[in-house]
XYZ file of C-alpha atoms in Angstrom:
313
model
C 25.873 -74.503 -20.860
C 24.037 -74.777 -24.345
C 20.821 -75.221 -22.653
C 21.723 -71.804 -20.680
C 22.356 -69.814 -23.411
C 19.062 -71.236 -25.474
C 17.039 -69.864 -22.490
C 18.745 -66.326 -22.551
C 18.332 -66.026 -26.512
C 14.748 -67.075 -26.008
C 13.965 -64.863 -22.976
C 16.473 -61.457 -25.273
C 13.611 -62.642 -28.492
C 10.699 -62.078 -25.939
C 11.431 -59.175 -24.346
C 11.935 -57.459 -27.830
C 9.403 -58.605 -29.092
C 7.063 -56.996 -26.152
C 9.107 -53.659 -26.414
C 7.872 -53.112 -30.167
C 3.898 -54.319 -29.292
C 3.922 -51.632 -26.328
C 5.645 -49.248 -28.484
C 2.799 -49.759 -31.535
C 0.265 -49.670 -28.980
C 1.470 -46.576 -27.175
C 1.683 -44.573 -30.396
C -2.335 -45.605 -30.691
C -3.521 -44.563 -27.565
C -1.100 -41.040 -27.124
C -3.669 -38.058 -28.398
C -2.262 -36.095 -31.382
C -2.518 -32.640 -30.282
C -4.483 -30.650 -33.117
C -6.345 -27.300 -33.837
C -9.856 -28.725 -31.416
C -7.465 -29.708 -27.938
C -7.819 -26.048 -25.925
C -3.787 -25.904 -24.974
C -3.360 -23.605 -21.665
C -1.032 -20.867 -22.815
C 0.332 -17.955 -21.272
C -2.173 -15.650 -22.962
C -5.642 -17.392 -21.797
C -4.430 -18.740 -18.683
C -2.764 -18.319 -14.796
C -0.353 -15.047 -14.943
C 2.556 -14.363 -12.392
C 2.930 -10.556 -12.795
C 5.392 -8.262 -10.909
C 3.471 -5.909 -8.156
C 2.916 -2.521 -8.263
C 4.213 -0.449 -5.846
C 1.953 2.262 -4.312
C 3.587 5.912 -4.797
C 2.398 6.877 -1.719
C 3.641 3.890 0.200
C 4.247 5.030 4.193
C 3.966 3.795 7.453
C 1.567 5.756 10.551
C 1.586 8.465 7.911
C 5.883 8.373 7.791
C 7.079 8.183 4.259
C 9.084 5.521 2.345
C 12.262 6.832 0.382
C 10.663 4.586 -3.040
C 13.735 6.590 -4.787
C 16.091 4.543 -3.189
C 17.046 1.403 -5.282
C 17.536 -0.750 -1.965
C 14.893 0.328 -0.415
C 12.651 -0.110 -3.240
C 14.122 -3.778 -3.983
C 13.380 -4.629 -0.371
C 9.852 -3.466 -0.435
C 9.267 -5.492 -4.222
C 10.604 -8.579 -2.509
C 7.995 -8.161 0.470
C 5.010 -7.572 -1.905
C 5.875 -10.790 -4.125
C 6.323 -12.934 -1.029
C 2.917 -11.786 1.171
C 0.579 -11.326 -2.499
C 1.919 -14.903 -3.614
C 2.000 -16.746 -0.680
C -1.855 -16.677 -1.237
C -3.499 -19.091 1.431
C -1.553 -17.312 3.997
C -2.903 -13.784 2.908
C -6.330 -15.068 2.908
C -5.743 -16.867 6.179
C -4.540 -13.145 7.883
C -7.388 -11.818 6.038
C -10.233 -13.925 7.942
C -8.456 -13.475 11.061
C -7.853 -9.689 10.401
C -11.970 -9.395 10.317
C -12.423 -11.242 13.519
C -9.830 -9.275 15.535
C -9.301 -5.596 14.166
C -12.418 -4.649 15.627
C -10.642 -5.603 19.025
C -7.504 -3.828 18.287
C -8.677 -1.042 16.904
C -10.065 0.879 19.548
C -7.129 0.073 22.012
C -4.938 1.622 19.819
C -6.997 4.619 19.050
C -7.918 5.233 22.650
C -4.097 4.961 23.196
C -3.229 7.937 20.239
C -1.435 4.776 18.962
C -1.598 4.870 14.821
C -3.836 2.333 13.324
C -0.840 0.616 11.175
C 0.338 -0.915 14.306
C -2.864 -3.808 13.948
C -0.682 -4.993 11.354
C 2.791 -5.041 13.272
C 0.718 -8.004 15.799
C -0.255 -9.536 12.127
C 2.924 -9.729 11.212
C 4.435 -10.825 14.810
C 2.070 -13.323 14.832
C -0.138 -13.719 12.484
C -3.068 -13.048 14.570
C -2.643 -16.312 16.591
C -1.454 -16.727 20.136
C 2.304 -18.030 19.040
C 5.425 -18.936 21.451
C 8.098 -17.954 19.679
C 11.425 -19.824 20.109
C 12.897 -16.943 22.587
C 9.572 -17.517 24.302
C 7.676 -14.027 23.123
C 4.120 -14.985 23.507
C 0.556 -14.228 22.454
C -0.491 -11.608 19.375
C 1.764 -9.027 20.408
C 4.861 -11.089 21.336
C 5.643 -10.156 24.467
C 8.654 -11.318 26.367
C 7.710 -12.927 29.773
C 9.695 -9.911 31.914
C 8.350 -7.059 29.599
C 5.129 -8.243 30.110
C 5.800 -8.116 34.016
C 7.209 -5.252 33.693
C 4.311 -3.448 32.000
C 1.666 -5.531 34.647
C 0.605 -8.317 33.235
C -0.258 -11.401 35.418
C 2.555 -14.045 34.023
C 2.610 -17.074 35.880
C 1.826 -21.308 35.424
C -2.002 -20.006 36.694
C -2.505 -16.955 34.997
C -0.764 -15.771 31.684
C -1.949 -12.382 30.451
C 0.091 -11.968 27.760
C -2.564 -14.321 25.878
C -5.351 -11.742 26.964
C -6.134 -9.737 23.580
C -6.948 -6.592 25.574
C -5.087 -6.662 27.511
C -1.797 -6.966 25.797
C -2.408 -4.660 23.258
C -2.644 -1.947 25.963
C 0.874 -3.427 26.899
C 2.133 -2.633 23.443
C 0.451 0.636 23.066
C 2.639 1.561 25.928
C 5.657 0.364 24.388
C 5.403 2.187 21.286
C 4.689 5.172 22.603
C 7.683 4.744 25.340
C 9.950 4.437 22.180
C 8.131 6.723 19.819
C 9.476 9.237 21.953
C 13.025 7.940 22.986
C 13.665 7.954 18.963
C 11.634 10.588 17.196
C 9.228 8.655 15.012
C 6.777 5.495 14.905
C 9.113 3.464 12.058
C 11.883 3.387 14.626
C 9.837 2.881 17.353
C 8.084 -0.616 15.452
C 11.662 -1.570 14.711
C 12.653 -1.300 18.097
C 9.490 -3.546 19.008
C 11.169 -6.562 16.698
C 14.796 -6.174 17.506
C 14.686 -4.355 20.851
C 15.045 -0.902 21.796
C 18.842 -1.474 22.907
C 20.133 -2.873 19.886
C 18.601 0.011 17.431
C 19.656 2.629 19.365
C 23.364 0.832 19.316
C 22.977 0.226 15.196
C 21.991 4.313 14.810
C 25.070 5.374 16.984
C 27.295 2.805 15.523
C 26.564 3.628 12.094
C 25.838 7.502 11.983
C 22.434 7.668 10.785
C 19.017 8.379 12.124
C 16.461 6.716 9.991
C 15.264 3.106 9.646
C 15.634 2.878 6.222
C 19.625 3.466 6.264
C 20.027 1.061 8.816
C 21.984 -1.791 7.776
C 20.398 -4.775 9.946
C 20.183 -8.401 10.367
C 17.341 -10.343 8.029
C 14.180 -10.291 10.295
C 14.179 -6.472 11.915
C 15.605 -5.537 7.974
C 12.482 -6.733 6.432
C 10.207 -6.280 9.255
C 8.703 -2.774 8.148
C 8.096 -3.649 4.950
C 6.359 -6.719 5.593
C 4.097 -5.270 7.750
C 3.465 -2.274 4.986
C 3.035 -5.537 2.160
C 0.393 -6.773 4.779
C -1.513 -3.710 5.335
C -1.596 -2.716 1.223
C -2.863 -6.526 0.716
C -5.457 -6.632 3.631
C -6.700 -3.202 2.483
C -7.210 -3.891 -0.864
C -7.608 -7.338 -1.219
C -9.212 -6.710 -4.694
C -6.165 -5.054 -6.048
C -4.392 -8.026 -5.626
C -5.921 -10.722 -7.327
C -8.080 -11.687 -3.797
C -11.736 -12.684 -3.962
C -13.448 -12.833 -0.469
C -17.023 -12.385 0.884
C -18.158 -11.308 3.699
C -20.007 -15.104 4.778
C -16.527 -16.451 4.940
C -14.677 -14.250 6.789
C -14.124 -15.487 10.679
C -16.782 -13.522 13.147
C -16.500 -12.920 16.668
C -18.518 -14.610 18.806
C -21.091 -12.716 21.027
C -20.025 -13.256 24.615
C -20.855 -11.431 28.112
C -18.877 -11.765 31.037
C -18.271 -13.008 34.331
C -16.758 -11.486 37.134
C -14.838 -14.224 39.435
C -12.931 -13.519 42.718
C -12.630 -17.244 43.963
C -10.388 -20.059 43.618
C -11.830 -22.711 40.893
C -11.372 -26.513 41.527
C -12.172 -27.271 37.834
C -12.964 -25.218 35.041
C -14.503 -28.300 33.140
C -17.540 -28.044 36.068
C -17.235 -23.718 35.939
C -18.019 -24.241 31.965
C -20.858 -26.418 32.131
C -22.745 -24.018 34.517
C -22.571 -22.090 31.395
C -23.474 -24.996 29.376
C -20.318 -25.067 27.522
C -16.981 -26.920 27.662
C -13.656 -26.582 28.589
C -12.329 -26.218 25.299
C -14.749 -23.026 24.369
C -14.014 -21.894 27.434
C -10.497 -21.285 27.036
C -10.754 -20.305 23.306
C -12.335 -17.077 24.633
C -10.096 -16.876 27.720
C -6.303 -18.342 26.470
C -5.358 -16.812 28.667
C -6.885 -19.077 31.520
C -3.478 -21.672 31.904
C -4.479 -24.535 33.645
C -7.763 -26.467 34.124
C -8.226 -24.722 37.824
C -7.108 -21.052 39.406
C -6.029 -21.445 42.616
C -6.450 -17.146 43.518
C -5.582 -17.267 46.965
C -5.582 -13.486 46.783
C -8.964 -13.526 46.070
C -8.438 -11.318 43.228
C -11.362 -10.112 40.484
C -10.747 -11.642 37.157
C -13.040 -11.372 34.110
C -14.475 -14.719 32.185
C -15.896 -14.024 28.965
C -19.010 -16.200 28.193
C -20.168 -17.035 24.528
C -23.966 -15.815 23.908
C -25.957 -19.431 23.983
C -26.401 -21.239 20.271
C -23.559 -20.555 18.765
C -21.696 -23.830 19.688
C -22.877 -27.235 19.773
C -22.357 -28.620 23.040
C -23.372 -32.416 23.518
């Protein structure tokens, strides 16, 4: 037993005795701060500053009540999130250069206002997205509205991932609900939460605008994240952004091709073309599976990238 405690004594003397040495040692080799180390303050380095909010904020040339405390909170909280969640911004803002010119047109051919390019942004952040619900493609379109407004939707053929194509579906949506309810902010509102449940929300609760709605989180905040978006992808500069032109994302020249037959294999279809089957369906996602069996024999259109621009072994 005296041998025991010997050894614990010992082993108490020797791990004091290495505290104090790392201790003397530590206090050698921690740098004093003084006058010469540059210290990162507040003053000379990152700031987090509130946003301002433009006076003339409105959406397709409708006004927002900035007067209104709530309203105005709910609009700050949507410029904080979309300037400071910065990779995302700069993310929407590549994407934005590659597919606006798309969009664009469609919506001005359809007398659709050209805010609505940032209602897909914001539905799906210019990506073809399933949502849980299973709304699908840039727009997010439900698989029976899509029917319904005559898009191909089946395990062949899904149209609601055709860029065109279902932006024409949305301009007809809008404008379907621009006029049921008077005015475009209702009629993107209805596009999030459906048509049905705003017009229930206005007639339950005795009011006729958007912004005295009282709603559920997503359709609540959904205008004014889209009006954060297009402030921030308009004026990138304002907001802190820094982006050239070389590094934005760039459409791909393409041509098409007209097809009115079944195909076995699109793997064999895209090297005729001397791509692959991956480039292949990056400019038609909408293409489903690796064949189409088009027993109908009806005409479908293949876009073709220009030759050079992808590396094909």
């Amino acid at each position: 037993m005296k041998i025991v405690k010997s050894i614990l004594m010992f082993l108490g003397v020797v791990l004091v005795a290495g505290s104090l040495m790392f201790a003397v040692q530590s206090t050698s080799v921690i740098p004093q701060l003084n006058e010469d180390v540059d210290v990162v303050t507040p003053e000379n380095g990152y700031k987090v500053t509130s946003i301002d909010i433009p006076a003339d904020l409105n959406f397709a040339g409708e006004a927002v009540p900035l007067t209104d405390p709530e309203v105005m909170e709910r609009i700050d909280r949507e410029f904080l999130v979309n300037t400071y969640w910065q990779s995302n911004a700069l993310l929407l803002m590549k994407r934005a250069n590659k597919y606006f010119p798309i969009i664009e047109p469609i919506l001005a051919k359809n007398g659709v206002p050209d805010d609505f390019k940032y209602l897909a942004v914001a539905e799906s952040g210019l990506q073809n997205v399933v949502s849980p619900a299973g709304a699908t493609g840039f727009w997010q379109i439900m698989r029976a509205t899509g029917k319904e407004y005559g898009l191909e939707v089946n395990s062949n053929v899904d149209e609601r991932y055709h860029i065109q194509k279902s932006t024409e579906v949305a301009c007809k949506y809008l404008k379907k609900y621009k006029n049921k309810f008077g005015n475009w902010t209702l009629a993107a509102a209805s596009y999030n939460a459906g048509a049905g449940a705003i017009n229930k929300y206005l007639t339950q609760q005795k009011v006729d605008s958007y912004y005295d709605l009282l709603l559920g989180q997503e359709t609540g905040r959904y205008l004014f994240r889209i009006m954060a978006i297009k402030e921030i992808l308009s004026a990138p500069e304002k907001y802190g952004f820094e982006i050239s032109e070389d590094e934005m994302y760039k459409a791909v020249p393409s041509f098409t091709v007209d097809l009115d037959v079944p195909v076995s294999n699109f793997a064999d279809f895209a090297n005729e073309y001397e791509i692959n089957y991956k480039i292949l369906k990056r400019h038609n996602p909408w293409l489903r599976e690796p064949h189409l069996n088009n027993n109908s024999r009806k005409k479908y259109t293949i876009e073709i990238p220009n030759k050079g621009y992808y590396k094909v072994d």
